Coordinates of C-alpha atoms in Angstrom, one line a residue:
M1 CA -27.8 14.3 -33.3
T2 CA -30.4 14.7 -36.0
Q3 CA -30.6 11.0 -36.8
W4 CA -31.1 10.3 -33.0
L5 CA -34.0 12.8 -32.9
R6 CA -35.6 11.3 -36.1
F7 CA -35.2 7.8 -34.5
I8 CA -37.1 9.1 -31.3
S9 CA -39.8 10.8 -33.3
R10 CA -40.5 7.5 -35.4
G11 CA -41.2 5.7 -32.2
G12 CA -37.9 3.9 -32.1
L13 CA -37.1 4.7 -28.5
Y14 CA -37.9 1.9 -26.1
R15 CA -38.8 2.2 -22.5
N16 CA -35.2 1.2 -21.4
D17 CA -33.7 3.7 -24.0
F18 CA -35.8 6.5 -22.4
K19 CA -34.4 5.6 -18.9
Y20 CA -30.8 5.4 -20.3
L21 CA -31.3 8.8 -22.0
L22 CA -32.9 10.4 -18.8
F23 CA -30.0 9.0 -16.7
W24 CA -27.3 10.5 -18.9
T25 CA -29.1 13.8 -19.3
C26 CA -29.3 14.3 -15.5
F27 CA -25.8 13.2 -15.2
F28 CA -24.4 15.7 -17.6
L29 CA -26.6 18.5 -16.1
C30 CA -25.3 17.7 -12.6
V31 CA -21.6 17.6 -13.9
W32 CA -22.1 20.9 -15.7
S33 CA -23.8 22.7 -12.7
C34 CA -21.0 21.4 -10.3
S35 CA -18.3 22.7 -12.7
Q36 CA -19.9 26.1 -12.8
Q37 CA -19.9 26.5 -8.9
S38 CA -17.6 29.0 -7.4
F39 CA -16.0 28.7 -3.9
D40 CA -14.9 31.2 -1.3
L41 CA -11.8 29.0 -0.6
V42 CA -10.2 26.0 -2.4
I43 CA -7.7 23.8 -0.7
H44 CA -5.9 22.2 -3.5
D45 CA -4.3 18.6 -3.8
G46 CA -4.2 17.7 -0.1
R47 CA -4.1 14.2 1.4
I48 CA -7.5 14.0 2.7
I49 CA -8.5 11.9 5.7
D50 CA -12.3 12.0 5.7
G51 CA -13.3 9.5 8.4
T52 CA -15.6 7.4 6.1
G53 CA -13.3 4.5 6.0
A54 CA -12.1 5.4 2.5
G55 CA -8.7 5.9 3.9
E56 CA -6.4 8.6 2.3
Y57 CA -6.7 10.1 -1.1
T58 CA -5.5 13.2 -2.8
A59 CA -8.2 15.8 -3.9
S60 CA -9.2 19.4 -3.6
I61 CA -11.8 20.8 -1.2
G62 CA -14.1 23.6 -2.2
I63 CA -15.6 25.6 0.6
A64 CA -18.6 27.9 0.0
D65 CA -20.3 29.9 2.8
G66 CA -18.3 28.3 5.4
K67 CA -19.2 24.7 4.4
I68 CA -17.5 22.0 2.4
A69 CA -19.3 22.1 -1.0
K70 CA -17.2 19.8 -3.0
I71 CA -14.3 17.3 -2.8
G72 CA -12.7 16.3 -6.0
R73 CA -11.0 18.1 -8.9
I74 CA -11.5 21.8 -8.7
K75 CA -10.1 24.4 -11.2
A76 CA -7.9 27.0 -9.7
S77 CA -10.2 29.7 -11.1
Q78 CA -13.2 28.5 -9.1
G79 CA -12.0 29.9 -5.7
A80 CA -11.5 33.3 -4.5
E81 CA -8.7 32.2 -2.1
A82 CA -6.4 29.2 -2.9
I83 CA -4.3 27.1 -0.5
D84 CA -1.8 24.7 -1.9
A85 CA -1.9 21.6 0.4
S86 CA 0.3 19.4 -1.9
G87 CA 2.2 16.9 0.3
K88 CA 0.1 17.8 3.4
Y89 CA -2.7 16.1 5.3
V90 CA -6.1 17.7 5.4
F91 CA -8.1 16.4 8.5
P92 CA -11.7 17.1 9.4
G93 CA -12.2 19.1 12.6
G94 CA -11.9 17.2 15.9
I95 CA -14.6 16.8 18.5
D96 CA -13.8 17.1 22.3
V97 CA -16.7 15.4 24.0
H98 CA -15.7 16.2 27.7
T99 CA -14.6 19.8 28.4
H100 CA -14.7 21.8 31.7
F101 CA -15.3 25.4 30.7
E102 CA -16.3 27.7 33.6
L103 CA -16.7 24.8 35.8
P104 CA -17.3 25.6 39.5
F105 CA -15.3 23.4 41.8
M106 CA -14.6 23.6 45.5
G107 CA -15.2 27.3 45.7
T108 CA -13.3 28.1 42.5
V109 CA -13.9 28.1 38.7
S110 CA -11.9 26.3 36.0
A111 CA -9.3 28.5 34.2
D112 CA -11.0 28.5 30.8
D113 CA -14.2 30.1 29.9
F114 CA -16.0 29.4 26.6
E115 CA -14.1 32.2 24.7
T116 CA -10.6 31.2 25.8
G117 CA -11.3 27.5 25.8
T118 CA -12.8 27.3 22.4
R119 CA -10.0 29.7 21.0
A120 CA -7.4 27.2 22.2
A121 CA -9.4 24.2 20.9
V122 CA -9.5 25.6 17.4
C123 CA -5.7 26.2 17.5
G124 CA -5.4 22.4 18.1
G125 CA -7.7 21.5 15.4
T126 CA -10.9 20.9 17.6
T127 CA -14.0 22.5 16.0
T128 CA -16.7 21.1 18.2
I129 CA -16.9 20.7 21.9
I130 CA -19.3 19.2 24.4
D131 CA -18.9 20.8 27.7
F132 CA -19.7 19.1 31.0
V133 CA -22.8 20.5 32.7
I134 CA -23.2 20.4 36.5
P135 CA -26.5 21.2 38.0
E136 CA -26.6 22.7 41.5
K137 CA -27.8 20.2 44.2
G138 CA -31.6 19.7 44.1
K139 CA -31.9 21.7 40.8
P140 CA -33.2 20.3 37.5
L141 CA -30.7 19.3 34.9
R142 CA -32.6 21.5 32.3
E143 CA -32.1 24.5 34.3
A144 CA -28.3 23.9 34.5
L145 CA -28.3 23.2 30.7
D146 CA -29.9 26.6 30.0
L147 CA -27.3 28.2 32.2
W148 CA -24.5 26.5 30.4
H149 CA -26.0 27.5 26.9
G150 CA -26.1 31.0 28.2
K151 CA -22.4 30.9 29.1
A152 CA -21.6 29.5 25.7
E153 CA -23.4 32.2 23.9
G154 CA -21.7 34.9 25.9

């Protein structure tokens, strides 16, 4: 290390060498900071299907503050709660783009409201819904959308 510092101080560092040194310094700082991260939950060694076209691969998932913070190798000590997913598939949450919660139809309303419908959806792996909004005849769509958002918020 001392020889390297003397080499730099004598003007022996060229422009490309500086870029190289800067790159590796940033790389190691990033690796170090990621290794110091702690998670609320770690799902270890699951077969991940991530939807990016990468196919399937085995890795761990670190979750912090309810969001995926890292996918890769994660030490067991980095998570407050650990789930062993060895030999199991880990999928991202599904999206249902056409639901009918609290839908008025022919003098009645559909069986599920936003609370029961979203609870049932989560049990099946659906984490996002897009509900079907029906405006009253002659009323603006924005008014119906505001009404549906109010229903969804409870």
